[in-house]
Amino acid sequence: MRTALCSGSFDPITLGHLDVIRRAAACFDRVVVCVSPNAEKRSQMFTPEQKLLLVRAAVAELPNVEAELWPGLLADFAAAYGASVIVRGVRNVTDFDAEYQMALINRGICPGLETMLLPAGQEYQHFSSSMAREMIRYRQPLERYLPGPVIPLVEELAEKEGGSNHGQ
């Protein structure tokens, strides 16, 4: 069984993320979505547990996809889940440069761990979680940015927070 990882901070998961996960699910027997806190991103809207809830809601219709939290190195997660490939989406050359460097680091930590970079679909090239967070903060329609099953959860979480910046 070929297992691949799709990783990210998913704050929140967007239609662009889901597109990459779906495409990976079509290529591999099993895809594990690794929801990892990103210590370098100071502006987190959702807690790790909330992000995991959102990701699980978004991928529920994909029978060969599961999602887990992981606070450590992605190479260690790959070893723990028996994955031989990390699938990452890239929107532009800046993403490519960053992902290329991470691929080299991960392979240095875990020889044999490959990284597959999928170019973003044209309709998702402008998407980012940062942009989605702005749409959430300003109570804009979310259908163009977030997976359908995630929207009611995001709205509920935003309502509970009373419009605050959730994790800031």
PDB file of C-alpha atoms in Angstrom:
ATOM      1  CA  MET A   1       0.000   0.000   0.000  1.00  0.00           C
ATOM      2  CA  ARG A   2       1.442   3.357  -1.064  1.00  0.00           C
ATOM      3  CA  THR A   3       0.928   6.027   1.581  1.00  0.00           C
ATOM      4  CA  ALA A   4       1.448   9.727   0.963  1.00  0.00           C
ATOM      5  CA  LEU A   5       1.308  12.720   3.281  1.00  0.00           C
ATOM      6  CA  CYS A   6      -0.240  16.110   2.675  1.00  0.00           C
ATOM      7  CA  SER A   7       0.924  18.502   5.341  1.00  0.00           C
ATOM      8  CA  GLY A   8       0.277  22.046   6.398  1.00  0.00           C
ATOM      9  CA  SER A   9      -0.911  24.317   9.149  1.00  0.00           C
ATOM     10  CA  PHE A  10      -4.369  24.538   7.501  1.00  0.00           C
ATOM     11  CA  ASP A  11      -5.414  27.734   9.277  1.00  0.00           C
ATOM     12  CA  PRO A  12      -8.023  27.133   7.813  1.00  0.00           C
ATOM     13  CA  ILE A  13      -8.132  24.473   5.093  1.00  0.00           C
ATOM     14  CA  THR A  14      -9.030  26.079   1.755  1.00  0.00           C
ATOM     15  CA  LEU A  15     -10.427  24.811  -1.531  1.00  0.00           C
ATOM     16  CA  GLY A  16      -6.846  24.954  -2.839  1.00  0.00           C
ATOM     17  CA  HIS A  17      -5.646  22.620  -0.067  1.00  0.00           C
ATOM     18  CA  LEU A  18      -8.560  20.271  -0.706  1.00  0.00           C
ATOM     19  CA  ASP A  19      -7.769  20.215  -4.433  1.00  0.00           C
ATOM     20  CA  VAL A  20      -4.214  19.022  -3.706  1.00  0.00           C
ATOM     21  CA  ILE A  21      -5.483  16.418  -1.201  1.00  0.00           C
ATOM     22  CA  ARG A  22      -8.050  15.092  -3.711  1.00  0.00           C
ATOM     23  CA  ARG A  23      -5.422  14.843  -6.442  1.00  0.00           C
ATOM     24  CA  ALA A  24      -3.062  13.009  -4.079  1.00  0.00           C
ATOM     25  CA  ALA A  25      -5.891  10.650  -3.078  1.00  0.00           C
ATOM     26  CA  ALA A  26      -6.334   9.746  -6.750  1.00  0.00           C
ATOM     27  CA  CYS A  27      -2.641   8.802  -6.997  1.00  0.00           C
ATOM     28  CA  PHE A  28      -2.053   6.910  -3.745  1.00  0.00           C
ATOM     29  CA  ASP A  29      -3.761   4.109  -1.838  1.00  0.00           C
ATOM     30  CA  ARG A  30      -3.767   6.108   1.391  1.00  0.00           C
ATOM     31  CA  VAL A  31      -3.284   9.802   2.140  1.00  0.00           C
ATOM     32  CA  VAL A  32      -2.669  11.069   5.652  1.00  0.00           C
ATOM     33  CA  VAL A  33      -3.175  14.789   6.138  1.00  0.00           C
ATOM     34  CA  CYS A  34      -0.714  16.035   8.721  1.00  0.00           C
ATOM     35  CA  VAL A  35      -2.030  19.077  10.554  1.00  0.00           C
ATOM     36  CA  SER A  36       0.991  20.676  12.130  1.00  0.00           C
ATOM     37  CA  PRO A  37       1.326  23.839  14.140  1.00  0.00           C
ATOM     38  CA  ASN A  38       3.653  26.289  12.427  1.00  0.00           C
ATOM     39  CA  ALA A  39       5.667  28.079  15.098  1.00  0.00           C
ATOM     40  CA  GLU A  40       6.804  30.688  12.570  1.00  0.00           C
ATOM     41  CA  LYS A  41       3.240  31.772  11.838  1.00  0.00           C
ATOM     42  CA  ARG A  42       2.305  34.123  14.663  1.00  0.00           C
ATOM     43  CA  SER A  43      -1.195  34.922  13.475  1.00  0.00           C
ATOM     44  CA  GLN A  44      -3.105  31.690  14.069  1.00  0.00           C
ATOM     45  CA  MET A  45      -6.880  31.934  13.907  1.00  0.00           C
ATOM     46  CA  PHE A  46      -7.701  28.379  14.987  1.00  0.00           C
ATOM     47  CA  THR A  47      -6.294  26.032  17.613  1.00  0.00           C
ATOM     48  CA  PRO A  48      -4.620  22.817  16.392  1.00  0.00           C
ATOM     49  CA  GLU A  49      -7.664  20.822  17.504  1.00  0.00           C
ATOM     50  CA  GLN A  50     -10.025  23.152  15.618  1.00  0.00           C
ATOM     51  CA  LYS A  51      -7.861  22.884  12.487  1.00  0.00           C
ATOM     52  CA  LEU A  52      -7.978  19.093  12.725  1.00  0.00           C
ATOM     53  CA  LEU A  53     -11.794  19.233  13.054  1.00  0.00           C
ATOM     54  CA  LEU A  54     -12.003  21.424   9.944  1.00  0.00           C
ATOM     55  CA  VAL A  55      -9.666  19.204   7.919  1.00  0.00           C
ATOM     56  CA  ARG A  56     -11.555  16.062   8.905  1.00  0.00           C
ATOM     57  CA  ALA A  57     -14.838  17.691   7.861  1.00  0.00           C
ATOM     58  CA  ALA A  58     -13.331  18.701   4.507  1.00  0.00           C
ATOM     59  CA  VAL A  59     -11.956  15.222   3.685  1.00  0.00           C
ATOM     60  CA  ALA A  60     -14.834  13.140   5.110  1.00  0.00           C
ATOM     61  CA  GLU A  61     -16.046  12.201   1.610  1.00  0.00           C
ATOM     62  CA  LEU A  62     -12.627  10.818   0.603  1.00  0.00           C
ATOM     63  CA  PRO A  63     -12.483   7.175   1.760  1.00  0.00           C
ATOM     64  CA  ASN A  64      -8.699   6.809   1.517  1.00  0.00           C
ATOM     65  CA  VAL A  65      -7.877  10.046   3.368  1.00  0.00           C
ATOM     66  CA  GLU A  66      -7.414  10.538   7.108  1.00  0.00           C
ATOM     67  CA  ALA A  67      -6.103  13.440   9.166  1.00  0.00           C
ATOM     68  CA  GLU A  68      -3.970  13.656  12.304  1.00  0.00           C
ATOM     69  CA  LEU A  69      -2.228  16.288  14.423  1.00  0.00           C
ATOM     70  CA  TRP A  70       1.557  16.210  14.644  1.00  0.00           C
ATOM     71  CA  PRO A  71       3.670  18.778  16.500  1.00  0.00           C
ATOM     72  CA  GLY A  72       7.045  17.360  15.415  1.00  0.00           C
ATOM     73  CA  LEU A  73       9.129  16.873  12.304  1.00  0.00           C
ATOM     74  CA  LEU A  74       7.282  15.822   9.172  1.00  0.00           C
ATOM     75  CA  ALA A  75       9.946  13.187   8.428  1.00  0.00           C
ATOM     76  CA  ASP A  76       9.144  11.565  11.791  1.00  0.00           C
ATOM     77  CA  PHE A  77       5.420  11.649  10.962  1.00  0.00           C
ATOM     78  CA  ALA A  78       6.172   9.960   7.626  1.00  0.00           C
ATOM     79  CA  ALA A  79       8.085   7.201   9.404  1.00  0.00           C
ATOM     80  CA  ALA A  80       5.315   6.744  11.996  1.00  0.00           C
ATOM     81  CA  TYR A  81       2.645   6.400   9.268  1.00  0.00           C
ATOM     82  CA  GLY A  82       4.701   4.384   6.776  1.00  0.00           C
ATOM     83  CA  ALA A  83       4.606   7.118   4.137  1.00  0.00           C
ATOM     84  CA  SER A  84       7.182   7.291   1.369  1.00  0.00           C
ATOM     85  CA  VAL A  85       5.962  10.509  -0.277  1.00  0.00           C
ATOM     86  CA  ILE A  86       5.069  14.019   0.838  1.00  0.00           C
ATOM     87  CA  VAL A  87       2.679  15.781  -1.537  1.00  0.00           C
ATOM     88  CA  ARG A  88       2.749  19.572  -1.473  1.00  0.00           C
ATOM     89  CA  GLY A  89       0.928  22.131  -3.575  1.00  0.00           C
ATOM     90  CA  VAL A  90       2.790  25.067  -5.085  1.00  0.00           C
ATOM     91  CA  ARG A  91       1.175  28.256  -6.340  1.00  0.00           C
ATOM     92  CA  ASN A  92       4.215  30.123  -7.624  1.00  0.00           C
ATOM     93  CA  VAL A  93       8.026  30.202  -7.737  1.00  0.00           C
ATOM     94  CA  THR A  94       8.232  31.444  -4.151  1.00  0.00           C
ATOM     95  CA  ASP A  95       6.309  28.359  -2.983  1.00  0.00           C
ATOM     96  CA  PHE A  96       8.493  26.169  -5.210  1.00  0.00           C
ATOM     97  CA  ASP A  97      11.729  27.523  -3.724  1.00  0.00           C
ATOM     98  CA  ALA A  98      10.518  27.004  -0.144  1.00  0.00           C
ATOM     99  CA  GLU A  99       9.155  23.514  -0.876  1.00  0.00           C
ATOM    100  CA  TYR A 100      12.323  22.489  -2.728  1.00  0.00           C
ATOM    101  CA  GLN A 101      14.427  23.411   0.310  1.00  0.00           C
ATOM    102  CA  MET A 102      12.081  21.516   2.640  1.00  0.00           C
ATOM    103  CA  ALA A 103      12.192  18.472   0.335  1.00  0.00           C
ATOM    104  CA  LEU A 104      15.988  18.400   0.601  1.00  0.00           C
ATOM    105  CA  ILE A 105      15.836  18.727   4.387  1.00  0.00           C
ATOM    106  CA  ASN A 106      13.233  15.963   4.728  1.00  0.00           C
ATOM    107  CA  ARG A 107      15.203  13.622   2.477  1.00  0.00           C
ATOM    108  CA  GLY A 108      18.329  14.391   4.510  1.00  0.00           C
ATOM    109  CA  ILE A 109      16.500  13.388   7.693  1.00  0.00           C
ATOM    110  CA  CYS A 110      14.768  10.393   6.130  1.00  0.00           C
ATOM    111  CA  PRO A 111      16.568   9.051   3.029  1.00  0.00           C
ATOM    112  CA  GLY A 112      14.056   7.639   0.581  1.00  0.00           C
ATOM    113  CA  LEU A 113      11.323  10.098   1.575  1.00  0.00           C
ATOM    114  CA  GLU A 114      10.320  11.795  -1.658  1.00  0.00           C
ATOM    115  CA  THR A 115       8.430  15.043  -2.144  1.00  0.00           C
ATOM    116  CA  MET A 116       5.970  15.460  -5.000  1.00  0.00           C
ATOM    117  CA  LEU A 117       5.076  19.051  -5.855  1.00  0.00           C
ATOM    118  CA  LEU A 118       1.706  19.579  -7.490  1.00  0.00           C
ATOM    119  CA  PRO A 119       1.082  22.890  -9.218  1.00  0.00           C
ATOM    120  CA  ALA A 120      -2.020  24.610  -7.926  1.00  0.00           C
ATOM    121  CA  GLY A 121      -5.040  24.491 -10.179  1.00  0.00           C
ATOM    122  CA  GLN A 122      -5.452  27.771 -12.027  1.00  0.00           C
ATOM    123  CA  GLU A 123      -8.608  28.592 -10.091  1.00  0.00           C
ATOM    124  CA  TYR A 124      -6.713  28.242  -6.782  1.00  0.00           C
ATOM    125  CA  GLN A 125      -3.431  30.005  -7.552  1.00  0.00           C
ATOM    126  CA  HIS A 126      -4.464  33.132  -5.672  1.00  0.00           C
ATOM    127  CA  PHE A 127      -5.754  31.242  -2.621  1.00  0.00           C
ATOM    128  CA  SER A 128      -4.066  31.342   0.748  1.00  0.00           C
ATOM    129  CA  SER A 129      -5.131  30.670   4.301  1.00  0.00           C
ATOM    130  CA  SER A 130      -4.192  34.277   5.112  1.00  0.00           C
ATOM    131  CA  MET A 131      -6.699  35.526   2.572  1.00  0.00           C
ATOM    132  CA  ALA A 132      -9.332  33.120   3.909  1.00  0.00           C
ATOM    133  CA  ARG A 133      -8.750  34.382   7.472  1.00  0.00           C
ATOM    134  CA  GLU A 134      -9.378  37.948   6.276  1.00  0.00           C
ATOM    135  CA  MET A 135     -12.650  36.870   4.660  1.00  0.00           C
ATOM    136  CA  ILE A 136     -13.664  35.172   7.929  1.00  0.00           C
ATOM    137  CA  ARG A 137     -12.702  38.196  10.074  1.00  0.00           C
ATOM    138  CA  TYR A 138     -14.737  40.539   7.911  1.00  0.00           C
ATOM    139  CA  ARG A 139     -17.688  38.139   7.679  1.00  0.00           C
ATOM    140  CA  GLN A 140     -17.490  37.784   3.904  1.00  0.00           C
ATOM    141  CA  PRO A 141     -19.093  34.906   1.970  1.00  0.00           C
ATOM    142  CA  LEU A 142     -16.774  31.898   2.223  1.00  0.00           C
ATOM    143  CA  GLU A 143     -18.076  29.593  -0.539  1.00  0.00           C
ATOM    144  CA  ARG A 144     -15.372  30.662  -3.010  1.00  0.00           C
ATOM    145  CA  TYR A 145     -12.567  29.950  -0.532  1.00  0.00           C
ATOM    146  CA  LEU A 146     -13.456  27.110   1.852  1.00  0.00           C
ATOM    147  CA  PRO A 147     -14.827  23.579   1.375  1.00  0.00           C
ATOM    148  CA  GLY A 148     -18.599  23.469   1.899  1.00  0.00           C
ATOM    149  CA  PRO A 149     -18.596  21.191   4.979  1.00  0.00           C
ATOM    150  CA  VAL A 150     -16.121  23.531   6.705  1.00  0.00           C
ATOM    151  CA  ILE A 151     -18.111  26.743   6.347  1.00  0.00           C
ATOM    152  CA  PRO A 152     -20.729  26.130   9.081  1.00  0.00           C
ATOM    153  CA  LEU A 153     -17.979  25.024  11.477  1.00  0.00           C
ATOM    154  CA  VAL A 154     -15.881  28.107  10.754  1.00  0.00           C
ATOM    155  CA  GLU A 155     -18.907  30.365  11.192  1.00  0.00           C
ATOM    156  CA  GLU A 156     -19.760  28.645  14.474  1.00  0.00           C
ATOM    157  CA  LEU A 157     -16.194  28.994  15.769  1.00  0.00           C
ATOM    158  CA  ALA A 158     -16.085  32.633  14.696  1.00  0.00           C
ATOM    159  CA  GLU A 159     -19.413  33.300  16.424  1.00  0.00           C
ATOM    160  CA  LYS A 160     -18.196  31.691  19.666  1.00  0.00           C
ATOM    161  CA  GLU A 161     -15.179  33.940  19.612  1.00  0.00           C
ATOM    162  CA  GLY A 162     -17.398  36.976  19.111  1.00  0.00           C
ATOM    163  CA  GLY A 163     -15.400  38.219  16.162  1.00  0.00           C
ATOM    164  CA  SER A 164     -12.035  38.110  17.910  1.00  0.00           C
ATOM    165  CA  ASN A 165      -8.936  36.762  16.220  1.00  0.00           C
ATOM    166  CA  HIS A 166      -9.371  33.325  17.864  1.00  0.00           C
ATOM    167  CA  GLY A 167      -5.754  32.533  18.704  1.00  0.00           C
ATOM    168  CA  GLN A 168      -4.175  35.963  18.789  1.00  0.00           C
TER     169      GLN A 168
END
